[in-house]
Amino acid sequence: MTVCIDNSLPGDSQVVENKNYCDTGELVLDGGFTVPADTVVSSGGFDAPEINAFGHTFRDYDVESLRNKQVEEFYRMNHINQTYEFVKKMRDEYKKLDKLEMSIWECCELLNEVVDESDPDLDEPQIEHLLQTAEAIRKDYPDEDWLHLTALIHDLGKVLLLPRFGELPQWAVVGDTHPLGCAFDESIVHHKYFKDNPDTNNPAYQTKNGIYEEGCGLENVTISWGHDDYMYLVAKENGTTLPQAGLFIIRYHSFYPLHRCGAYKHLMNEEDVENLKWLQIFNKYDLYSKSKVRVDVEKVKPYYQSLIQKYFPEKLRW
Ligand SMILES: O[C@H]1[C@H](O)[C@@H](O)[C@H](O)[C@@H](O)[C@H]1O
Ligand SMILES: [Fe+2]
Ligand SMILES: [Fe+2]
């Protein structure tokens, strides 16, 4: 069973037996993951709020609320329908990148039309979330411009919900992600719904390593299909010059069972271990910057346009 260290309240650290899924605080995690030694965390550091815009703690999937009923139904559908076969099919289809051409900023604007039904902490249009994450991380890491841009684009894959991109259902686009082809770890949110997933009846997929070899590297692991992997494919195939850590953040930022709970770490290789350090830094901003405080889009747009120009071609294939 996964044990998570909860250090969300300063001076109040405790070891929590996993109840159903992992609900850690922030950077110190199971497995001794820590931030990179040479990372300078600014003294004016980001203050993670204790409660979300709905008055609850972040990522509380158990609290009784109308929103959480919707979120639970989302995960029921997600866990029943995301199978190994389904993911393979989606990857093959979407790596063709034959849907349309547009710039990164055009895509940011499209996200205005998207609301994520899997998220207990946010019901604002997604462009707000992109800018809130990017601005918060920019404040604390002013010199890592690649990290600002990574934050801005990390959720762009949610355009899969729109008609032009195939209008996929919510369960195939948003929410946390997890590997297929090996056992479903108990730290996965609303784990109980996997009982109705066809992969549960395949014994080859139900051992700790399943079809994988220990240390094989996440690159070789099939992860549930959604906005992370899609945006990773878009960035990579369009020849971005973002560093590996940026691509890793985009690809695995919803993989909470790994980056918050330490599950599946036996599948990582050395490169993954290095990249994970940046993902864990990023996650704090992705999660805790969610609020009702709006960012002035027009004011920050020129800065982000300059980063897009630096790391991406003018038009991308989607
Ligand atoms: O509900 C959220 C949301 O969909 C995020 O974009 C995703 O990255 C998280 O993992 C998920 O829990
Ligand atoms: Fe996301
Ligand atoms: Fe996000």
mmCIF file of C-alpha atoms and ligand atoms in Angstrom:
data_model
loop_
_atom_site.group_PDB
_atom_site.id
_atom_site.type_symbol
_atom_site.label_atom_id
_atom_site.label_comp_id
_atom_site.label_asym_id
_atom_site.label_seq_id
_atom_site.Cartn_x
_atom_site.Cartn_y
_atom_site.Cartn_z
ATOM 1 C CA MET A 1 0.000 0.000 0.000
ATOM 2 C CA THR A 2 1.255 3.453 -0.863
ATOM 3 C CA VAL A 3 2.191 5.689 2.029
ATOM 4 C CA CYS A 4 2.092 9.392 1.359
ATOM 5 C CA ILE A 5 3.737 12.110 3.336
ATOM 6 C CA ASP A 6 1.431 15.050 3.872
ATOM 7 C CA ASN A 7 3.310 18.273 4.458
ATOM 8 C CA SER A 8 0.670 20.688 3.244
ATOM 9 C CA LEU A 9 0.543 22.569 6.535
ATOM 10 C CA PRO A 10 3.934 23.921 7.614
ATOM 11 C CA GLY A 11 5.092 22.350 10.860
ATOM 12 C CA ASP A 12 2.299 19.821 10.781
ATOM 13 C CA SER A 13 3.821 16.979 8.771
ATOM 14 C CA GLN A 14 2.458 13.517 9.251
ATOM 15 C CA VAL A 15 2.533 10.164 7.561
ATOM 16 C CA VAL A 16 -0.849 9.210 6.228
ATOM 17 C CA GLU A 17 -1.920 5.663 5.455
ATOM 18 C CA ASN A 18 -3.483 5.832 2.035
ATOM 19 C CA LYS A 19 -7.267 5.757 2.499
ATOM 20 C CA ASN A 20 -8.320 5.182 -1.078
ATOM 21 C CA TYR A 21 -6.121 7.479 -3.064
ATOM 22 C CA CYS A 22 -3.226 9.730 -2.323
ATOM 23 C CA ASP A 23 -3.814 13.209 -0.930
ATOM 24 C CA THR A 24 -0.354 14.581 -0.315
ATOM 25 C CA GLY A 25 0.448 18.192 0.284
ATOM 26 C CA GLU A 26 3.346 19.253 -1.867
ATOM 27 C CA LEU A 27 6.959 18.647 -2.705
ATOM 28 C CA VAL A 28 8.155 15.919 -0.319
ATOM 29 C CA LEU A 29 6.800 12.607 -1.464
ATOM 30 C CA ASP A 30 6.874 8.886 -0.982
ATOM 31 C CA GLY A 31 10.084 7.413 -2.352
ATOM 32 C CA GLY A 32 12.210 10.327 -1.181
ATOM 33 C CA PHE A 33 11.592 12.510 -4.205
ATOM 34 C CA THR A 34 12.988 15.968 -3.639
ATOM 35 C CA VAL A 35 13.482 19.127 -5.667
ATOM 36 C CA PRO A 36 16.773 19.471 -7.609
ATOM 37 C CA ALA A 37 19.613 20.497 -5.287
ATOM 38 C CA ASP A 38 20.696 23.417 -7.451
ATOM 39 C CA THR A 39 17.222 24.897 -7.763
ATOM 40 C CA VAL A 40 16.881 28.319 -6.213
ATOM 41 C CA VAL A 41 13.421 28.727 -4.747
ATOM 42 C CA SER A 42 12.757 32.438 -4.469
ATOM 43 C CA SER A 43 12.289 33.742 -0.937
ATOM 44 C CA GLY A 44 9.165 35.569 -1.957
ATOM 45 C CA GLY A 45 7.968 31.988 -2.788
ATOM 46 C CA PHE A 46 4.530 31.000 -3.898
ATOM 47 C CA ASP A 47 2.094 30.734 -1.007
ATOM 48 C CA ALA A 48 -0.010 27.647 -1.578
ATOM 49 C CA PRO A 49 -3.507 28.422 -0.288
ATOM 50 C CA GLU A 50 -5.113 25.849 1.996
ATOM 51 C CA ILE A 51 -8.556 25.954 0.415
ATOM 52 C CA ASN A 52 -9.870 26.112 -3.123
ATOM 53 C CA ALA A 53 -12.444 28.472 -4.635
ATOM 54 C CA PHE A 54 -15.237 26.227 -3.316
ATOM 55 C CA GLY A 55 -14.031 26.394 0.298
ATOM 56 C CA HIS A 56 -12.628 22.843 0.348
ATOM 57 C CA THR A 57 -9.076 21.491 0.539
ATOM 58 C CA PHE A 58 -7.491 20.877 -2.870
ATOM 59 C CA ARG A 59 -8.085 17.543 -4.585
ATOM 60 C CA ASP A 60 -10.595 16.405 -2.008
ATOM 61 C CA TYR A 61 -12.565 13.815 -3.976
ATOM 62 C CA ASP A 62 -14.558 12.663 -0.964
ATOM 63 C CA VAL A 63 -16.200 15.829 0.284
ATOM 64 C CA GLU A 64 -19.987 15.831 -0.339
ATOM 65 C CA SER A 65 -20.869 18.358 -3.000
ATOM 66 C CA LEU A 66 -22.728 18.616 -6.250
ATOM 67 C CA ARG A 67 -19.460 19.278 -8.037
ATOM 68 C CA ASN A 68 -17.908 16.120 -6.619
ATOM 69 C CA LYS A 69 -20.856 13.988 -7.730
ATOM 70 C CA GLN A 70 -20.098 15.111 -11.258
ATOM 71 C CA VAL A 71 -16.387 14.470 -10.728
ATOM 72 C CA GLU A 72 -17.055 10.939 -9.432
ATOM 73 C CA GLU A 73 -19.244 10.148 -12.413
ATOM 74 C CA PHE A 74 -16.442 11.446 -14.609
ATOM 75 C CA TYR A 75 -13.963 9.001 -13.039
ATOM 76 C CA ARG A 76 -16.438 6.113 -13.277
ATOM 77 C CA MET A 77 -16.618 6.611 -17.036
ATOM 78 C CA ASN A 78 -12.874 7.164 -17.290
ATOM 79 C CA HIS A 79 -11.986 3.988 -15.413
ATOM 80 C CA ILE A 80 -14.431 1.790 -17.296
ATOM 81 C CA ASN A 81 -13.533 2.997 -20.778
ATOM 82 C CA GLN A 82 -9.791 3.643 -20.780
ATOM 83 C CA THR A 83 -8.375 0.276 -21.839
ATOM 84 C CA TYR A 84 -5.006 -0.662 -23.291
ATOM 85 C CA GLU A 85 -6.599 -1.159 -26.719
ATOM 86 C CA PHE A 86 -8.442 2.153 -26.574
ATOM 87 C CA VAL A 87 -5.266 4.093 -25.784
ATOM 88 C CA LYS A 88 -3.314 2.444 -28.597
ATOM 89 C CA LYS A 89 -6.065 3.351 -31.037
ATOM 90 C CA MET A 90 -6.229 6.983 -29.914
ATOM 91 C CA ARG A 91 -2.449 7.473 -30.072
ATOM 92 C CA ASP A 92 -2.343 6.119 -33.622
ATOM 93 C CA GLU A 93 -5.190 8.327 -34.692
ATOM 94 C CA TYR A 94 -3.959 11.546 -33.105
ATOM 95 C CA LYS A 95 -0.294 11.267 -33.917
ATOM 96 C CA LYS A 96 -1.260 11.850 -37.542
ATOM 97 C CA LEU A 97 -1.802 15.510 -36.616
ATOM 98 C CA ASP A 98 -4.090 15.916 -39.595
ATOM 99 C CA LYS A 99 -6.932 17.865 -37.996
ATOM 100 C CA LEU A 100 -5.921 21.483 -38.605
ATOM 101 C CA GLU A 101 -3.151 24.094 -38.502
ATOM 102 C CA MET A 102 -2.924 26.937 -36.030
ATOM 103 C CA SER A 103 -0.558 28.828 -33.742
ATOM 104 C CA ILE A 104 -0.067 28.185 -30.027
ATOM 105 C CA TRP A 105 -1.762 31.465 -29.104
ATOM 106 C CA GLU A 106 -4.791 30.703 -31.283
ATOM 107 C CA CYS A 107 -5.094 27.455 -29.382
ATOM 108 C CA CYS A 108 -4.899 29.274 -26.020
ATOM 109 C CA GLU A 109 -7.837 31.393 -27.119
ATOM 110 C CA LEU A 110 -9.802 28.303 -28.172
ATOM 111 C CA LEU A 111 -9.479 27.028 -24.652
ATOM 112 C CA ASN A 112 -11.816 29.792 -23.555
ATOM 113 C CA GLU A 113 -14.618 27.521 -24.712
ATOM 114 C CA VAL A 114 -13.529 24.588 -22.566
ATOM 115 C CA VAL A 115 -14.639 23.671 -19.034
ATOM 116 C CA ASP A 116 -13.086 20.636 -17.336
ATOM 117 C CA GLU A 117 -15.610 18.372 -15.571
ATOM 118 C CA SER A 118 -12.978 16.331 -13.749
ATOM 119 C CA ASP A 119 -11.632 19.105 -11.593
ATOM 120 C CA PRO A 120 -12.937 19.637 -8.052
ATOM 121 C CA ASP A 121 -10.920 22.865 -7.706
ATOM 122 C CA LEU A 122 -11.760 24.890 -10.772
ATOM 123 C CA ASP A 123 -14.743 25.801 -12.887
ATOM 124 C CA GLU A 124 -13.256 28.817 -14.687
ATOM 125 C CA PRO A 125 -12.525 28.843 -18.428
ATOM 126 C CA GLN A 126 -9.236 27.065 -19.004
ATOM 127 C CA ILE A 127 -7.342 30.060 -20.376
ATOM 128 C CA GLU A 128 -7.488 31.572 -16.881
ATOM 129 C CA HIS A 129 -5.877 28.451 -15.468
ATOM 130 C CA LEU A 130 -3.082 28.539 -18.051
ATOM 131 C CA LEU A 131 -2.204 32.123 -17.300
ATOM 132 C CA GLN A 132 -2.565 31.749 -13.538
ATOM 133 C CA THR A 133 -0.151 28.793 -13.555
ATOM 134 C CA ALA A 134 2.337 30.494 -15.868
ATOM 135 C CA GLU A 135 2.338 33.808 -14.012
ATOM 136 C CA ALA A 136 2.756 32.134 -10.620
ATOM 137 C CA ILE A 137 5.725 30.048 -11.750
ATOM 138 C CA ARG A 138 7.267 33.014 -13.571
ATOM 139 C CA LYS A 139 7.305 34.980 -10.350
ATOM 140 C CA ASP A 140 9.304 32.328 -8.502
ATOM 141 C CA TYR A 141 11.526 31.157 -11.389
ATOM 142 C CA PRO A 142 12.095 34.331 -13.405
ATOM 143 C CA ASP A 143 15.054 32.933 -15.355
ATOM 144 C CA GLU A 144 13.485 29.669 -16.529
ATOM 145 C CA ASP A 145 11.531 31.014 -19.463
ATOM 146 C CA TRP A 146 10.945 27.479 -20.814
ATOM 147 C CA LEU A 147 9.059 26.723 -17.601
ATOM 148 C CA HIS A 148 6.779 29.743 -18.092
ATOM 149 C CA LEU A 149 5.906 28.570 -21.577
ATOM 150 C CA THR A 150 5.485 24.960 -20.461
ATOM 151 C CA ALA A 151 2.971 26.186 -17.885
ATOM 152 C CA LEU A 152 1.125 28.237 -20.474
ATOM 153 C CA ILE A 153 0.664 25.303 -22.834
ATOM 154 C CA HIS A 154 0.448 22.300 -20.498
ATOM 155 C CA ASP A 155 -3.348 21.965 -20.749
ATOM 156 C CA LEU A 156 -3.822 22.978 -24.390
ATOM 157 C CA GLY A 157 -4.574 19.361 -25.252
ATOM 158 C CA LYS A 158 -8.027 19.885 -23.762
ATOM 159 C CA VAL A 159 -9.064 21.186 -27.190
ATOM 160 C CA LEU A 160 -9.765 17.502 -27.905
ATOM 161 C CA LEU A 161 -13.167 18.284 -26.400
ATOM 162 C CA LEU A 162 -14.001 20.637 -29.280
ATOM 163 C CA PRO A 163 -15.762 19.532 -32.497
ATOM 164 C CA ARG A 164 -12.807 20.456 -34.724
ATOM 165 C CA PHE A 165 -10.618 18.013 -32.801
ATOM 166 C CA GLY A 166 -13.044 15.121 -32.779
ATOM 167 C CA GLU A 167 -15.186 16.226 -29.821
ATOM 168 C CA LEU A 168 -13.946 13.462 -27.531
ATOM 169 C CA PRO A 169 -15.912 12.812 -24.326
ATOM 170 C CA GLN A 170 -14.550 14.288 -21.076
ATOM 171 C CA TRP A 171 -13.355 10.860 -19.854
ATOM 172 C CA ALA A 172 -10.995 10.647 -22.866
ATOM 173 C CA VAL A 173 -9.496 14.111 -22.396
ATOM 174 C CA VAL A 174 -9.202 15.307 -18.795
ATOM 175 C CA GLY A 175 -8.640 13.975 -15.283
ATOM 176 C CA ASP A 176 -5.666 12.186 -13.764
ATOM 177 C CA THR A 177 -3.839 9.587 -15.834
ATOM 178 C CA HIS A 178 -2.475 6.101 -15.060
ATOM 179 C CA PRO A 179 -0.699 3.257 -16.892
ATOM 180 C CA LEU A 180 -2.510 0.478 -18.755
ATOM 181 C CA GLY A 181 -1.096 -3.011 -19.161
ATOM 182 C CA CYS A 182 -0.266 -3.456 -15.478
ATOM 183 C CA ALA A 183 -2.186 -3.420 -12.177
ATOM 184 C CA PHE A 184 -4.251 -0.338 -11.311
ATOM 185 C CA ASP A 185 -2.634 1.153 -8.215
ATOM 186 C CA GLU A 186 -4.893 1.876 -5.259
ATOM 187 C CA SER A 187 -3.724 5.465 -5.138
ATOM 188 C CA ILE A 188 -5.718 6.221 -8.309
ATOM 189 C CA VAL A 189 -8.738 8.439 -7.601
ATOM 190 C CA HIS A 190 -11.991 6.397 -7.325
ATOM 191 C CA HIS A 191 -10.075 3.181 -7.919
ATOM 192 C CA LYS A 192 -13.173 1.041 -7.240
ATOM 193 C CA TYR A 193 -14.575 1.686 -10.728
ATOM 194 C CA PHE A 194 -11.813 -0.310 -12.393
ATOM 195 C CA LYS A 195 -13.764 -3.454 -11.552
ATOM 196 C CA ASP A 196 -15.828 -2.811 -14.687
ATOM 197 C CA ASN A 197 -12.838 -2.165 -16.941
ATOM 198 C CA PRO A 198 -12.326 -5.065 -19.410
ATOM 199 C CA ASP A 199 -8.552 -5.007 -18.726
ATOM 200 C CA THR A 200 -9.286 -6.148 -15.176
ATOM 201 C CA ASN A 201 -10.194 -9.560 -16.602
ATOM 202 C CA ASN A 202 -6.835 -9.928 -18.377
ATOM 203 C CA PRO A 203 -4.400 -11.582 -15.921
ATOM 204 C CA ALA A 204 -1.397 -10.397 -17.975
ATOM 205 C CA TYR A 205 -2.350 -6.803 -17.128
ATOM 206 C CA GLN A 206 -2.943 -7.362 -13.461
ATOM 207 C CA THR A 207 0.523 -7.880 -11.965
ATOM 208 C CA LYS A 208 2.754 -5.120 -10.615
ATOM 209 C CA ASN A 209 4.903 -4.994 -13.777
ATOM 210 C CA GLY A 210 2.272 -6.355 -16.147
ATOM 211 C CA ILE A 211 3.593 -6.288 -19.710
ATOM 212 C CA TYR A 212 6.536 -4.039 -18.749
ATOM 213 C CA GLU A 213 9.997 -4.570 -17.396
ATOM 214 C CA GLU A 214 11.173 -2.887 -14.262
ATOM 215 C CA GLY A 215 13.055 0.344 -15.089
ATOM 216 C CA CYS A 216 11.908 0.289 -18.730
ATOM 217 C CA GLY A 217 11.262 4.046 -18.750
ATOM 218 C CA LEU A 218 7.912 5.843 -18.912
ATOM 219 C CA GLU A 219 8.477 6.401 -22.611
ATOM 220 C CA ASN A 220 7.679 2.703 -23.061
ATOM 221 C CA VAL A 221 4.614 2.660 -20.840
ATOM 222 C CA THR A 222 1.122 3.152 -22.264
ATOM 223 C CA ILE A 223 -0.632 5.823 -20.193
ATOM 224 C CA SER A 224 -4.364 6.557 -20.288
ATOM 225 C CA TRP A 225 -5.284 8.798 -23.214
ATOM 226 C CA GLY A 226 -5.959 12.482 -22.715
ATOM 227 C CA HIS A 227 -4.767 16.057 -22.998
ATOM 228 C CA ASP A 228 -1.266 15.351 -21.654
ATOM 229 C CA ASP A 229 -0.139 12.843 -24.252
ATOM 230 C CA TYR A 230 -1.866 14.675 -27.075
ATOM 231 C CA MET A 231 -0.115 17.975 -26.312
ATOM 232 C CA TYR A 232 3.171 16.146 -25.919
ATOM 233 C CA LEU A 233 2.740 14.667 -29.420
ATOM 234 C CA VAL A 234 1.819 18.060 -30.863
ATOM 235 C CA ALA A 235 4.837 19.783 -29.303
ATOM 236 C CA LYS A 236 7.301 17.047 -30.253
ATOM 237 C CA GLU A 237 6.105 16.402 -33.781
ATOM 238 C CA ASN A 238 6.069 20.119 -34.564
ATOM 239 C CA GLY A 239 9.727 20.322 -33.565
ATOM 240 C CA THR A 240 9.595 22.377 -30.387
ATOM 241 C CA THR A 241 12.948 23.405 -28.898
ATOM 242 C CA LEU A 242 11.629 23.150 -25.336
ATOM 243 C CA PRO A 243 14.002 21.135 -23.094
ATOM 244 C CA GLN A 244 13.213 17.484 -22.234
ATOM 245 C CA ALA A 245 11.973 18.486 -18.789
ATOM 246 C CA GLY A 246 9.336 20.725 -20.390
ATOM 247 C CA LEU A 247 8.087 17.897 -22.594
ATOM 248 C CA PHE A 248 8.058 15.555 -19.602
ATOM 249 C CA ILE A 249 5.946 18.012 -17.597
ATOM 250 C CA ILE A 250 3.437 18.312 -20.424
ATOM 251 C CA ARG A 251 3.244 14.556 -20.901
ATOM 252 C CA TYR A 252 2.929 13.452 -17.268
ATOM 253 C CA HIS A 253 1.458 16.365 -15.340
ATOM 254 C CA SER A 254 -1.810 14.454 -14.748
ATOM 255 C CA PHE A 255 0.011 11.321 -13.612
ATOM 256 C CA TYR A 256 -0.732 12.055 -9.948
ATOM 257 C CA PRO A 257 -0.338 8.415 -8.840
ATOM 258 C CA LEU A 258 3.355 8.773 -9.727
ATOM 259 C CA HIS A 259 4.239 12.366 -8.963
ATOM 260 C CA ARG A 260 2.206 12.726 -5.774
ATOM 261 C CA CYS A 261 2.031 9.175 -4.475
ATOM 262 C CA GLY A 262 5.183 7.499 -5.765
ATOM 263 C CA ALA A 263 3.244 4.641 -7.389
ATOM 264 C CA TYR A 264 4.711 3.052 -10.547
ATOM 265 C CA LYS A 265 8.144 4.502 -9.870
ATOM 266 C CA HIS A 266 9.612 1.036 -10.539
ATOM 267 C CA LEU A 267 8.869 1.662 -14.222
ATOM 268 C CA MET A 268 10.976 4.835 -14.412
ATOM 269 C CA ASN A 269 14.492 5.013 -15.834
ATOM 270 C CA GLU A 270 17.229 7.426 -14.757
ATOM 271 C CA GLU A 271 16.148 10.163 -17.104
ATOM 272 C CA ASP A 272 12.588 9.996 -15.761
ATOM 273 C CA VAL A 273 13.918 10.382 -12.222
ATOM 274 C CA GLU A 274 15.683 13.620 -13.216
ATOM 275 C CA ASN A 275 12.697 15.018 -15.100
ATOM 276 C CA LEU A 276 10.327 14.144 -12.292
ATOM 277 C CA LYS A 277 12.028 16.712 -10.068
ATOM 278 C CA TRP A 278 10.888 19.501 -12.366
ATOM 279 C CA LEU A 279 7.418 18.021 -12.677
ATOM 280 C CA GLN A 280 7.040 18.110 -8.918
ATOM 281 C CA ILE A 281 8.002 21.761 -8.835
ATOM 282 C CA PHE A 282 5.560 22.493 -11.632
ATOM 283 C CA ASN A 283 2.725 20.621 -9.942
ATOM 284 C CA LYS A 284 2.631 22.994 -6.997
ATOM 285 C CA TYR A 285 1.833 25.874 -9.339
ATOM 286 C CA ASP A 286 -0.537 23.880 -11.529
ATOM 287 C CA LEU A 287 -2.628 22.901 -8.531
ATOM 288 C CA TYR A 288 -2.480 25.771 -6.088
ATOM 289 C CA SER A 289 -2.659 28.722 -8.451
ATOM 290 C CA LYS A 290 -6.273 27.811 -9.287
ATOM 291 C CA SER A 291 -8.381 30.715 -8.065
ATOM 292 C CA LYS A 292 -11.007 33.254 -9.008
ATOM 293 C CA VAL A 293 -8.381 35.998 -9.391
ATOM 294 C CA ARG A 294 -8.207 36.816 -13.092
ATOM 295 C CA VAL A 295 -5.023 37.568 -15.031
ATOM 296 C CA ASP A 296 -5.064 40.547 -17.419
ATOM 297 C CA VAL A 297 -4.643 38.628 -20.684
ATOM 298 C CA GLU A 298 -3.788 41.618 -22.907
ATOM 299 C CA LYS A 299 -1.121 42.801 -20.495
ATOM 300 C CA VAL A 300 0.837 39.540 -20.414
ATOM 301 C CA LYS A 301 0.221 38.485 -24.014
ATOM 302 C CA PRO A 302 3.329 40.136 -25.566
ATOM 303 C CA TYR A 303 5.630 38.297 -23.148
ATOM 304 C CA TYR A 304 4.139 34.899 -23.916
ATOM 305 C CA GLN A 305 4.052 35.625 -27.645
ATOM 306 C CA SER A 306 7.805 36.179 -27.501
ATOM 307 C CA LEU A 307 8.319 32.809 -25.789
ATOM 308 C CA ILE A 308 6.121 31.039 -28.312
ATOM 309 C CA GLN A 309 8.240 32.533 -31.078
ATOM 310 C CA LYS A 310 11.401 31.321 -29.374
ATOM 311 C CA TYR A 311 10.322 27.694 -28.870
ATOM 312 C CA PHE A 312 7.731 26.931 -31.583
ATOM 313 C CA PRO A 313 7.118 27.411 -35.302
ATOM 314 C CA GLU A 314 4.549 30.049 -36.254
ATOM 315 C CA LYS A 315 1.912 27.458 -37.258
ATOM 316 C CA LEU A 316 1.621 23.962 -35.857
ATOM 317 C CA ARG A 317 -0.125 20.855 -37.129
ATOM 318 C CA TRP A 318 -2.760 19.564 -34.683
HETATM 319 O O1 LIG B 1 -8.980 17.413 -13.066
HETATM 320 C C1 LIG B 1 -7.669 17.719 -13.356
HETATM 321 C C2 LIG B 1 -7.497 18.415 -14.679
HETATM 322 O O2 LIG B 1 -8.112 17.723 -15.712
HETATM 323 C C3 LIG B 1 -6.070 18.688 -14.993
HETATM 324 O O3 LIG B 1 -5.870 19.344 -16.195
HETATM 325 C C4 LIG B 1 -5.265 17.445 -14.934
HETATM 326 O O4 LIG B 1 -3.963 17.711 -15.295
HETATM 327 C C5 LIG B 1 -5.393 16.817 -13.579
HETATM 328 O O5 LIG B 1 -4.626 15.698 -13.452
HETATM 329 C C6 LIG B 1 -6.821 16.517 -13.258
HETATM 330 O O6 LIG B 1 -6.964 15.924 -12.038
HETATM 331 FE FE FE B 2 -3.940 19.106 -17.069
HETATM 332 FE FE FE B 3 -3.377 22.381 -15.314
#
